[in-house]
Coordinates of C-alpha atoms in Angstrom, one line a residue:
X1 CA 0.0 0.0 0.0
X2 CA 1.4 3.4 -1.0
X3 CA 2.7 5.3 2.0
X4 CA 1.0 8.5 1.1
X5 CA -2.4 6.7 0.8
X6 CA -1.9 5.0 4.2
X7 CA -1.1 8.4 5.9
X8 CA -4.0 10.1 4.3
X9 CA -6.3 7.3 5.6
X10 CA -4.8 7.6 9.1
X11 CA -5.3 11.4 9.1
X12 CA -8.9 10.9 7.8
X13 CA -9.7 8.5 10.7
X14 CA -8.0 11.0 13.1
X15 CA -5.4 8.4 14.1
X16 CA -2.7 10.8 13.1
X17 CA -2.7 14.6 12.5
X18 CA -1.5 16.2 9.3
X19 CA 1.6 17.7 10.8
X20 CA 2.7 14.3 12.1
X21 CA 2.0 12.6 8.8
X22 CA 4.1 15.2 6.9
X23 CA 6.9 14.7 9.4
X24 CA 6.8 10.9 8.9
X25 CA 7.1 11.2 5.1
X26 CA 10.1 13.6 5.4
X27 CA 11.9 11.3 7.9
X28 CA 11.1 8.2 5.9
X29 CA 12.7 9.8 2.8
X30 CA 15.8 10.9 4.8
X31 CA 16.2 7.5 6.5
X32 CA 15.4 5.5 3.4
X33 CA 12.7 3.7 5.1
X34 CA 8.9 3.2 4.4
X35 CA 6.6 5.5 6.3
X36 CA 4.7 2.4 7.5
X37 CA 7.9 1.1 9.1
X38 CA 8.3 4.4 11.0
X39 CA 4.8 4.4 12.2
X40 CA 5.2 0.9 13.6
X41 CA 8.5 1.6 15.2
X42 CA 7.3 4.8 16.9
X43 CA 3.8 3.5 17.6
X44 CA 2.2 6.6 16.1
X45 CA -1.0 4.8 15.4
X46 CA -2.6 1.5 16.6
X47 CA -1.3 -1.4 14.6
X48 CA -4.7 -3.1 14.4
X49 CA -6.3 0.1 12.9
X50 CA -3.4 0.3 10.3
X51 CA -4.1 -3.4 9.4
X52 CA -7.9 -2.7 9.0
X53 CA -7.1 0.3 6.7
X54 CA -4.8 -1.8 4.6
X55 CA -7.3 -4.6 4.5
X56 CA -10.0 -2.4 3.1
X57 CA -7.6 -0.8 0.6
X58 CA -6.1 -4.1 -0.7
X59 CA -9.1 -6.3 -0.4
X60 CA -7.2 -8.8 1.9
X61 CA -8.9 -9.8 5.1
X62 CA -7.3 -9.0 8.5
X63 CA -6.7 -11.8 11.1
X64 CA -5.4 -11.8 14.6
X65 CA -3.0 -14.8 14.9
X66 CA -4.1 -17.7 17.2
X67 CA -0.6 -18.6 18.6
X68 CA -1.9 -21.9 20.0
X69 CA -2.7 -23.0 16.4
X70 CA 0.8 -22.2 15.2
X71 CA 2.4 -25.6 16.0
X72 CA 6.0 -26.7 15.3
X73 CA 4.8 -28.9 12.5
X74 CA 3.0 -25.8 10.9
X75 CA 6.2 -23.7 11.1
X76 CA 8.1 -26.3 9.0
X77 CA 6.1 -25.1 5.9
X78 CA 7.8 -21.7 5.9
X79 CA 11.5 -21.6 7.0
X80 CA 12.4 -19.1 9.7
X81 CA 14.8 -17.1 7.4
X82 CA 12.0 -16.7 4.8
X83 CA 9.5 -15.7 7.5
X84 CA 11.8 -13.0 8.8
X85 CA 13.0 -11.8 5.4
X86 CA 9.6 -11.3 3.9
X87 CA 7.5 -10.8 7.1
X88 CA 5.2 -13.8 6.5
X89 CA 4.0 -16.5 8.7
X90 CA 2.1 -19.8 8.4
X91 CA -1.3 -19.7 10.1
X92 CA -3.1 -22.9 9.1
X93 CA -2.9 -25.9 6.8
X94 CA -6.2 -27.3 5.4
X95 CA -5.9 -30.2 3.0
X96 CA -4.4 -28.7 -0.1
X97 CA -4.6 -25.0 1.2
X98 CA -1.8 -23.3 3.2
X99 CA -3.1 -20.2 4.9
X100 CA -0.5 -17.5 5.6
X101 CA -0.3 -14.2 7.2
X102 CA 1.5 -11.3 5.6
X103 CA 2.5 -7.9 7.0
X104 CA 2.6 -6.5 3.4
X105 CA 0.5 -8.5 1.0
X106 CA 1.4 -6.1 -1.8
X107 CA 5.1 -6.9 -1.5
X108 CA 6.0 -8.5 -4.8
X109 CA 9.1 -10.3 -3.5
X110 CA 7.1 -11.7 -0.6
X111 CA 4.4 -12.9 -3.1
X112 CA 7.0 -14.6 -5.2
X113 CA 8.6 -16.3 -2.2
X114 CA 5.2 -17.7 -1.1
X115 CA 4.3 -18.9 -4.6
X116 CA 7.6 -20.8 -4.8
X117 CA 6.9 -22.5 -1.4
X118 CA 3.3 -23.3 -2.5
X119 CA 4.6 -24.8 -5.7
X120 CA 7.1 -27.0 -3.8
X121 CA 4.5 -28.1 -1.3
X122 CA 1.8 -28.5 -4.2
X123 CA -0.8 -26.5 -2.3
X124 CA -2.9 -23.4 -2.8
X125 CA -2.4 -20.2 -0.9
X126 CA -4.8 -18.3 1.3
X127 CA -3.7 -14.9 2.6
X128 CA -4.5 -12.6 5.6
X129 CA -3.1 -9.3 6.7
X130 CA -1.4 -9.6 10.2
X131 CA 0.1 -7.0 12.6
X132 CA 3.8 -6.8 13.6
X133 CA 3.4 -7.8 17.3
X134 CA 1.6 -11.0 16.2
X135 CA 4.3 -11.7 13.6
X136 CA 7.0 -11.2 16.3
X137 CA 5.3 -13.7 18.5
X138 CA 5.4 -16.3 15.7
X139 CA 9.1 -15.6 15.2
X140 CA 9.6 -16.4 18.9
X141 CA 8.2 -19.9 18.2
X142 CA 10.9 -20.4 15.6
X143 CA 13.5 -19.7 18.3
X144 CA 12.3 -20.8 21.8
X145 CA 14.0 -19.3 24.8
X146 CA 16.2 -22.3 25.7
X147 CA 17.5 -22.8 22.2
X148 CA 18.4 -19.1 21.9
X149 CA 20.4 -19.3 25.2
X150 CA 22.1 -22.6 24.1
X151 CA 23.0 -21.2 20.7
X152 CA 24.5 -18.1 22.2
X153 CA 26.5 -20.0 24.7
X154 CA 27.8 -22.3 21.9
X155 CA 28.8 -19.3 19.8
X156 CA 30.7 -17.9 22.7
X157 CA 32.7 -21.2 23.2
X158 CA 33.4 -21.4 19.5
X159 CA 35.2 -18.1 19.2
X160 CA 38.9 -17.9 18.7
X161 CA 40.8 -17.4 21.9
X162 CA 38.5 -19.6 24.1
X163 CA 36.0 -18.8 26.6
X164 CA 38.0 -16.3 28.7
X165 CA 38.7 -14.0 25.6
X166 CA 35.0 -14.0 24.7
X167 CA 33.8 -13.1 28.2
X168 CA 36.4 -10.4 28.6
X169 CA 35.3 -8.8 25.3
X170 CA 31.6 -8.9 26.2
X171 CA 32.1 -7.1 29.5
X172 CA 33.3 -4.1 27.5
X173 CA 29.7 -3.1 26.9
X174 CA 30.6 0.5 26.0
X175 CA 31.2 -0.6 22.4
X176 CA 29.0 0.6 19.6
X177 CA 25.5 -0.6 19.2
X178 CA 26.2 -2.5 16.0
X179 CA 28.8 -4.7 17.8
X180 CA 26.6 -5.0 20.9
X181 CA 23.6 -6.2 19.0
X182 CA 25.6 -9.1 17.5
X183 CA 27.0 -10.2 20.9
X184 CA 25.7 -13.6 22.3
X185 CA 25.5 -12.1 25.7
X186 CA 23.1 -9.4 24.3
X187 CA 21.0 -12.1 22.7
X188 CA 20.8 -14.1 26.0
X189 CA 19.7 -11.0 28.0
X190 CA 17.2 -10.0 25.3
X191 CA 15.8 -13.5 25.1
X192 CA 15.4 -13.7 28.9
X193 CA 13.5 -10.4 29.1
X194 CA 11.2 -11.4 26.1
X195 CA 10.5 -14.8 27.6
X196 CA 9.6 -13.2 30.9
X197 CA 7.1 -10.9 29.2
X198 CA 5.8 -13.8 27.1
X199 CA 5.1 -16.0 30.1
X200 CA 3.7 -13.2 32.2
X201 CA 6.4 -13.2 34.8
X202 CA 6.4 -10.5 37.4
X203 CA 10.1 -10.8 38.3
X204 CA 13.3 -12.2 36.9
X205 CA 16.0 -13.4 39.3
X206 CA 19.6 -13.8 37.9
X207 CA 21.4 -15.6 40.7
X208 CA 25.1 -16.8 40.8
X209 CA 25.4 -20.2 42.6
X210 CA 28.5 -22.2 43.5
X211 CA 28.9 -23.9 40.1
X212 CA 26.3 -22.3 37.8
X213 CA 24.2 -19.3 37.0
X214 CA 20.5 -19.7 37.8
X215 CA 17.7 -17.7 36.2
X216 CA 14.3 -17.9 37.8
X217 CA 10.9 -16.3 36.9
X218 CA 8.2 -15.4 39.5
X219 CA 5.0 -16.5 37.9
X220 CA 1.6 -16.2 39.6
X221 CA 3.5 -15.7 42.9
X222 CA 5.8 -18.7 42.7
X223 CA 9.4 -18.8 41.6
X224 CA 10.3 -21.3 38.8
X225 CA 13.8 -22.0 37.4
X226 CA 13.8 -21.4 33.6
X227 CA 17.5 -21.6 32.8
X228 CA 20.9 -22.7 34.1
X229 CA 24.1 -21.4 32.5
X230 CA 27.8 -21.6 33.0
X231 CA 29.0 -19.4 36.0
X232 CA 31.4 -17.6 33.7
X233 CA 28.4 -16.0 32.0
X234 CA 27.3 -14.3 35.3
X235 CA 29.4 -11.2 35.2
X236 CA 28.8 -10.3 31.5
X237 CA 25.0 -10.8 31.9
X238 CA 24.7 -8.7 35.0
X239 CA 27.0 -6.0 33.3
X240 CA 24.6 -6.0 30.3
X241 CA 21.6 -5.5 32.7
X242 CA 23.5 -2.7 34.4
X243 CA 24.3 -0.9 31.1
X244 CA 20.6 -1.1 30.1
X245 CA 19.5 0.4 33.5
X246 CA 22.4 3.0 33.6
X247 CA 24.1 1.6 36.7
X248 CA 27.8 1.6 37.6
X249 CA 29.4 -1.5 36.1
X250 CA 32.5 -1.3 38.2
X251 CA 30.6 -1.0 41.5
X252 CA 29.9 -4.5 42.8
X253 CA 30.2 -3.9 46.5
X254 CA 26.9 -2.1 47.2
X255 CA 23.3 -2.6 46.0
X256 CA 22.2 -0.4 43.1
X257 CA 18.7 0.4 41.7
X258 CA 17.8 1.5 38.2
X259 CA 15.3 0.9 35.5
X260 CA 14.9 1.0 31.7
X261 CA 12.1 0.8 29.2
X262 CA 11.9 -1.1 25.9
X263 CA 9.3 -2.3 23.5
X264 CA 8.3 -6.0 23.6
X265 CA 5.6 -7.4 21.4
X266 CA 4.5 -3.9 20.5
X267 CA 4.0 -2.9 24.1
X268 CA 6.0 -0.5 26.3
X269 CA 7.5 -2.6 29.1
X270 CA 9.4 -1.0 32.1
X271 CA 12.0 -3.1 33.8
X272 CA 13.0 -2.1 37.4
X273 CA 16.5 -3.4 38.3
X274 CA 18.0 -4.0 41.7
X275 CA 21.4 -5.5 42.2
X276 CA 22.5 -7.1 45.5
X277 CA 26.1 -8.3 46.4
X278 CA 26.4 -11.9 47.6
X279 CA 29.6 -14.1 48.2
X280 CA 29.1 -15.7 44.8
X281 CA 28.8 -12.3 43.0
X282 CA 26.0 -9.8 42.3
X283 CA 22.4 -11.0 42.2
X284 CA 20.1 -9.1 39.9
X285 CA 16.4 -8.9 40.5
X286 CA 14.4 -7.4 37.6
X287 CA 10.7 -6.4 38.2
X288 CA 8.7 -6.7 34.9
X289 CA 6.2 -3.8 34.7
X290 CA 3.8 -4.6 32.0
X291 CA 1.0 -1.9 31.8
X292 CA -1.4 -4.3 30.2
X293 CA -1.1 -6.4 33.4
X294 CA -0.4 -3.9 36.1
X295 CA -2.9 -1.2 35.1
X296 CA -6.2 -3.0 35.4
X297 CA -9.9 -2.2 35.9
X298 CA -11.2 -2.7 39.4
X299 CA -13.6 -5.5 38.2
X300 CA -10.5 -7.5 36.8
X301 CA -8.8 -7.2 40.2
X302 CA -11.7 -9.1 41.9
X303 CA -13.6 -6.1 43.5
X304 CA -17.2 -6.9 42.9
X305 CA -20.7 -6.8 44.6
X306 CA -21.0 -5.0 47.9
X307 CA -17.3 -4.3 48.2
X308 CA -17.3 -2.3 44.9
X309 CA -20.4 -0.4 46.0
X310 CA -18.7 0.7 49.2
X311 CA -15.4 1.6 47.4
X312 CA -17.2 3.6 44.7
X313 CA -19.1 5.5 47.4
X314 CA -15.8 6.3 49.1
X315 CA -14.1 7.4 45.8
X316 CA -17.0 9.8 45.2
X317 CA -16.4 11.6 48.4
X318 CA -14.6 15.0 48.1
X319 CA -12.0 14.2 50.8
X320 CA -10.7 11.5 53.2
X321 CA -8.1 8.7 53.4
X322 CA -8.5 5.4 51.7
X323 CA -5.9 3.0 53.1
X324 CA -4.9 -0.4 51.7
X325 CA -3.3 -3.0 53.8
X326 CA -1.7 -6.4 53.2
X327 CA 1.8 -8.1 53.0
X328 CA 4.5 -7.2 50.4
X329 CA 3.5 -8.6 47.0
X330 CA -0.3 -8.6 47.7
X331 CA -1.1 -6.2 44.9
X332 CA -1.8 -3.1 46.9
X333 CA -0.1 -0.7 44.5
X334 CA -2.0 -2.3 41.5
X335 CA -5.3 -1.6 43.4
X336 CA -4.2 2.0 44.1
X337 CA -3.5 2.5 40.4
X338 CA -6.9 1.2 39.5
X339 CA -8.5 3.7 41.8
X340 CA -6.3 6.5 40.4
X341 CA -7.5 5.6 36.9
X342 CA -11.1 6.2 38.0
X343 CA -10.2 9.5 39.6
X344 CA -8.0 10.6 36.6
X345 CA -10.0 13.3 34.9
X346 CA -9.1 16.5 33.2
X347 CA -10.5 18.7 36.0
X348 CA -8.7 16.7 38.8
X349 CA -5.0 17.3 39.8
X350 CA -3.5 14.0 41.0
X351 CA 0.0 14.1 42.5
X352 CA 1.7 10.9 43.7
X353 CA 4.8 10.1 45.8
X354 CA 6.1 6.6 45.1
X355 CA 9.1 4.5 45.9
X356 CA 9.7 3.7 43.1
X357 CA 7.3 4.8 40.4
X358 CA 6.0 1.5 39.0
X359 CA 3.9 2.6 36.1
X360 CA 3.9 5.9 34.3
X361 CA 0.4 7.0 33.7
X362 CA -0.7 9.9 31.5
X363 CA -2.5 12.6 33.5
X364 CA -0.8 11.8 36.8
X365 CA 2.0 13.9 38.3
X366 CA 4.2 11.2 39.6
X367 CA 7.3 11.7 41.8
X368 CA 9.8 9.2 43.1
X369 CA 11.2 9.7 46.6
X370 CA 15.0 9.6 47.2
X371 CA 15.7 9.2 50.9
X372 CA 19.5 9.4 50.3
X373 CA 19.2 13.1 49.5
X374 CA 16.5 13.8 52.2
X375 CA 13.5 13.6 49.8
X376 CA 11.3 11.1 51.6
X377 CA 7.6 10.6 51.9
X378 CA 7.3 13.1 54.8
X379 CA 9.2 15.9 53.1
X380 CA 7.6 15.1 49.7
X381 CA 4.1 15.3 51.2
X382 CA 4.9 18.8 52.5
X383 CA 5.8 19.9 49.0
X384 CA 2.8 18.1 47.4
X385 CA 0.4 20.3 49.5
X386 CA 1.9 23.3 47.7
X387 CA 1.0 21.8 44.2
X388 CA -2.8 22.5 44.6
X389 CA -3.7 18.8 44.6
X390 CA -7.2 17.3 44.5
X391 CA -6.0 13.7 45.0
X392 CA -2.7 12.6 46.7
X393 CA -1.3 9.2 46.4
X394 CA 1.5 8.2 48.9
X395 CA 3.2 4.9 48.2
X396 CA 3.4 3.8 51.8
X397 CA 2.9 5.3 55.2
X398 CA 6.0 4.1 57.1
X399 CA 6.3 6.4 60.0
X400 CA 4.5 8.8 62.4
X401 CA 5.5 11.9 60.5
X402 CA 4.1 10.7 57.2
X403 CA 1.0 9.4 58.9
X404 CA 0.4 12.8 60.6
X405 CA 0.9 14.7 57.3
X406 CA -1.4 12.3 55.4
X407 CA -4.2 12.8 58.1
X408 CA -3.7 16.6 57.9
X409 CA -4.0 16.5 54.1
X410 CA -7.3 14.5 54.3
X411 CA -8.6 17.0 56.9
X412 CA -7.9 19.9 54.6
X413 CA -10.1 18.7 51.7
X414 CA -7.9 16.2 49.8
X415 CA -8.5 12.6 48.8
X416 CA -5.5 10.6 50.1
X417 CA -4.7 7.1 48.9
X418 CA -2.0 5.1 50.6
X419 CA -0.9 1.7 51.9
X420 CA -0.1 0.4 55.4
X421 CA 1.3 -2.8 56.7
X422 CA -1.3 -4.6 58.9
X423 CA -2.9 -8.1 58.8
X424 CA -6.5 -6.9 58.1
X425 CA -8.6 -3.9 57.6
X426 CA -9.5 -3.6 61.3
X427 CA -5.8 -3.3 62.1
X428 CA -5.6 0.1 60.3
X429 CA -7.0 2.1 63.3
X430 CA -4.7 0.7 66.0
X431 CA -1.7 0.9 63.6
X432 CA -2.3 4.7 63.1
X433 CA -2.7 5.1 66.8
X434 CA 0.6 3.3 67.3
X435 CA 2.1 5.9 64.9
X436 CA 1.0 8.6 67.4
X437 CA -1.9 9.9 65.3
X438 CA -4.4 11.5 67.7
X439 CA -7.4 9.3 67.9
X440 CA -9.9 12.2 67.7
X441 CA -8.5 13.0 64.2
X442 CA -9.2 9.6 62.7
X443 CA -13.1 9.8 62.4
X444 CA -12.8 13.0 60.4
X445 CA -9.9 11.9 58.2
X446 CA -10.4 8.1 57.6
X447 CA -12.8 7.1 54.9
X448 CA -12.2 3.5 53.9
X449 CA -9.9 0.7 55.1
X450 CA -9.2 -2.2 52.8
X451 CA -7.2 -5.4 53.2
X452 CA -6.2 -7.7 50.3
X453 CA -4.5 -10.9 49.4
X454 CA -3.5 -12.3 46.1
X455 CA -4.2 -16.0 45.2
X456 CA -4.0 -17.9 41.8
X457 CA -7.0 -18.0 39.5
X458 CA -8.4 -21.2 38.1
X459 CA -8.1 -21.5 34.3
X460 CA -11.6 -20.8 33.1
X461 CA -11.1 -23.0 30.0
X462 CA -10.5 -26.3 31.7
X463 CA -12.1 -25.9 35.2
X464 CA -14.5 -28.7 36.3
X465 CA -16.9 -28.8 39.1
X466 CA -16.8 -31.5 41.8
X467 CA -18.3 -32.2 45.3
X468 CA -16.4 -30.7 48.3
X469 CA -15.1 -32.9 51.1
X470 CA -16.7 -32.9 54.5
X471 CA -14.1 -30.6 56.0
X472 CA -14.5 -28.1 53.2
X473 CA -18.3 -28.3 53.5
X474 CA -18.1 -27.4 57.2
X475 CA -15.6 -24.5 56.6
X476 CA -17.8 -23.1 53.7
X477 CA -21.0 -23.3 55.8
X478 CA -19.4 -21.5 58.7
X479 CA -18.2 -18.7 56.5
X480 CA -21.5 -18.2 54.7
X481 CA -23.5 -18.4 57.9
X482 CA -21.6 -15.4 59.3
X483 CA -22.8 -13.2 56.4
X484 CA -25.7 -10.8 57.0
X485 CA -29.1 -12.2 55.9
X486 CA -29.4 -9.6 53.1
X487 CA -26.0 -10.6 51.7
X488 CA -26.8 -14.4 51.9
X489 CA -30.0 -13.8 50.0
X490 CA -28.0 -12.6 47.0
X491 CA -26.0 -15.8 46.8
X492 CA -27.4 -18.8 44.9
X493 CA -25.1 -21.5 46.5
X494 CA -26.9 -24.5 48.0
X495 CA -25.7 -27.4 50.1
X496 CA -24.0 -29.7 49.4
X497 CA -21.4 -27.2 48.1
X498 CA -19.4 -27.8 44.9
X499 CA -15.9 -26.6 44.2
X500 CA -13.7 -26.4 41.2
X501 CA -10.4 -27.8 40.0
X502 CA -8.6 -27.7 36.7
X503 CA -6.5 -30.4 35.1
X504 CA -4.7 -28.0 32.7
X505 CA -5.0 -27.3 29.0
X506 CA -3.2 -25.6 26.1
X507 CA -4.7 -22.3 27.1
X508 CA -3.1 -22.3 30.6
X509 CA 0.0 -24.3 29.5
X510 CA -1.3 -27.2 31.4
X511 CA -0.9 -25.5 34.8
X512 CA -4.6 -25.3 35.6
X513 CA -4.2 -21.7 36.6
X514 CA -4.4 -18.4 34.7
X515 CA -3.1 -15.3 36.5
X516 CA -4.1 -14.2 40.0
X517 CA -7.1 -12.5 41.6
X518 CA -7.3 -10.5 44.9
X519 CA -9.5 -11.2 47.9
X520 CA -10.8 -8.1 49.6
X521 CA -12.3 -6.9 52.8
X522 CA -13.6 -3.3 53.1
X523 CA -14.3 -1.5 56.4
X524 CA -15.8 2.0 56.3
X525 CA -16.0 4.9 58.8
X526 CA -19.4 5.0 60.4
X527 CA -20.9 7.0 63.3
X528 CA -20.7 3.7 65.4
X529 CA -17.0 3.3 64.5
X530 CA -16.4 6.9 65.4
X531 CA -17.9 6.3 68.8
X532 CA -15.7 3.3 69.4
X533 CA -12.6 5.3 68.5
X534 CA -13.6 8.1 70.9
X535 CA -14.4 5.8 73.8
X536 CA -11.2 3.7 73.4
X537 CA -10.9 1.3 70.5
X538 CA -10.2 -2.4 71.3
X539 CA -9.9 -5.4 68.9
X540 CA -13.1 -6.9 70.2
X541 CA -15.1 -3.7 69.7
X542 CA -13.7 -3.1 66.2
X543 CA -14.5 -6.8 65.2
X544 CA -18.1 -6.3 66.5
X545 CA -18.5 -3.1 64.4
X546 CA -17.2 -4.9 61.3
X547 CA -19.7 -7.6 61.8
X548 CA -22.5 -5.1 62.4
X549 CA -21.5 -3.4 59.1
X550 CA -21.7 -6.7 57.4
X551 CA -18.0 -6.5 56.3
X552 CA -17.2 -9.4 54.0
X553 CA -14.0 -10.8 55.3
X554 CA -11.1 -12.0 53.3
X555 CA -12.1 -15.6 54.0
X556 CA -15.7 -15.0 53.0
X557 CA -14.8 -13.1 49.8
X558 CA -12.5 -16.0 48.9
X559 CA -15.2 -18.7 49.7
X560 CA -17.7 -16.8 47.4
X561 CA -15.1 -16.5 44.6
X562 CA -14.2 -20.3 45.0
X563 CA -17.9 -21.3 44.8
X564 CA -18.2 -19.1 41.7
X565 CA -15.2 -21.1 40.1
X566 CA -12.7 -18.3 40.2
X567 CA -10.2 -19.7 42.7
X568 CA -9.3 -22.9 44.4
X569 CA -11.2 -23.4 47.7
X570 CA -8.2 -25.2 49.3
X571 CA -6.0 -22.1 48.7
X572 CA -8.6 -19.8 50.1
X573 CA -8.7 -21.8 53.3
X574 CA -4.9 -22.0 53.4
X575 CA -4.2 -18.3 52.8
X576 CA -7.0 -16.8 55.0
X577 CA -8.1 -17.1 58.6
X578 CA -11.6 -17.3 60.1
X579 CA -12.4 -14.2 62.1

């Protein structure tokens, strides 16, 4: 498709303005590239919309690739080199028909290459238009992660001068980009990062052991070893990660923190890097911050029913504190971001203090604290109040000074969102008192108190219902009986209760699980709770008020989700306690 026609269509559909279109044409001419390539590289327009425009212009249907259908046997029909050279991919084989996807169906050389393959195979061709990110995923199937690592290690060992010379050269990562891109170490690091994104890992751990280098991914909360390499690769791999995140290569005695951003499968992915010295060498932990996973709608998080009604009511209030509690790694920050996305409007000034900034969100004024230079949550919070904020997000309340300032901000007409470390929602009040916040300030400043836990979600594609054991029947009945009558009436579960398990399928990579979902409990400030705080809050009084409010506990929320087939009942009972 002619570049000028494509740009005209993008402008017509308001996917690109005229000034941007003219600039793309000029730069494409100077760089001797196609304008379409530049649009994809710089993500100036949505790739799916571009494909639909080309589909209408060329009369070739558009198709999203089903990666599960692209099997190793199917990939044999089009060699990897041909696929990469001409941007084509096999999609399906039906009798005497080979269905292929093409990034540019009007490319004559690509057409000729496919015709030659079809003639060799004695098949007819069916053609679809595909998008670059899908094509890139197919290319990944030609070179799985382990084979990329193995090939890179082999190429290192086969170089003149032996292993030592190769490793020494790779450590000099200040060399030009052209040299670096060809280096096997670069390919290993790149393949590891892409594999982590592909598998939905939240963290990558690069760990030197006594006799080898171990690479582990944290997936759905659990660590899994994905690769084992020669120990000699440890230093060059960590050095490459340091270069990417702008850390000091020659400093190995103290921990360092950094981050970098890159494009993987057409998405902006942030990687947050932390190095840590050990007797075996530096360990590197890389947090994978994928906005398509981390920035989620509240319904996707698992906030539904009465809990969502209470939270929505709290977010609609013009001021007050909303505090989330839970252990490290329970998804508190993800929940905060989902609330901020609801509040993120043109007429609202949102300012955040984070340590560190996990996701960059348009419309938010985000700031990262730096305690080493005296810029901590407390000092930052003082400055935020001079920025005319409507909504303030503080990453964590860690000390009495930050707690007092957050309470003050809530009392002076701001919505304040933050996190706190307690075991449950009820623990927020005694924790703030322990931080020396005056009890008489809490009723006016506190709005909502939430607690959450993350547990794995059952694969919805292969889950099966079965009868629960006697012990589980008793635990479920006890939890449901503690609900208020009006809450129980909305549930349709009948005895004997049935629960769900999953054997595994291609959709979940035969794990039986698919991501994670949160369990929540929500406590709100009420006149009765105010009276308890004023008269001297005790744990017994707070629990009694929570029951009076009809607060759905973490255990009850988990039991309901398990009976609905979202999570495993056994894990709910293991990860929560009956209150």
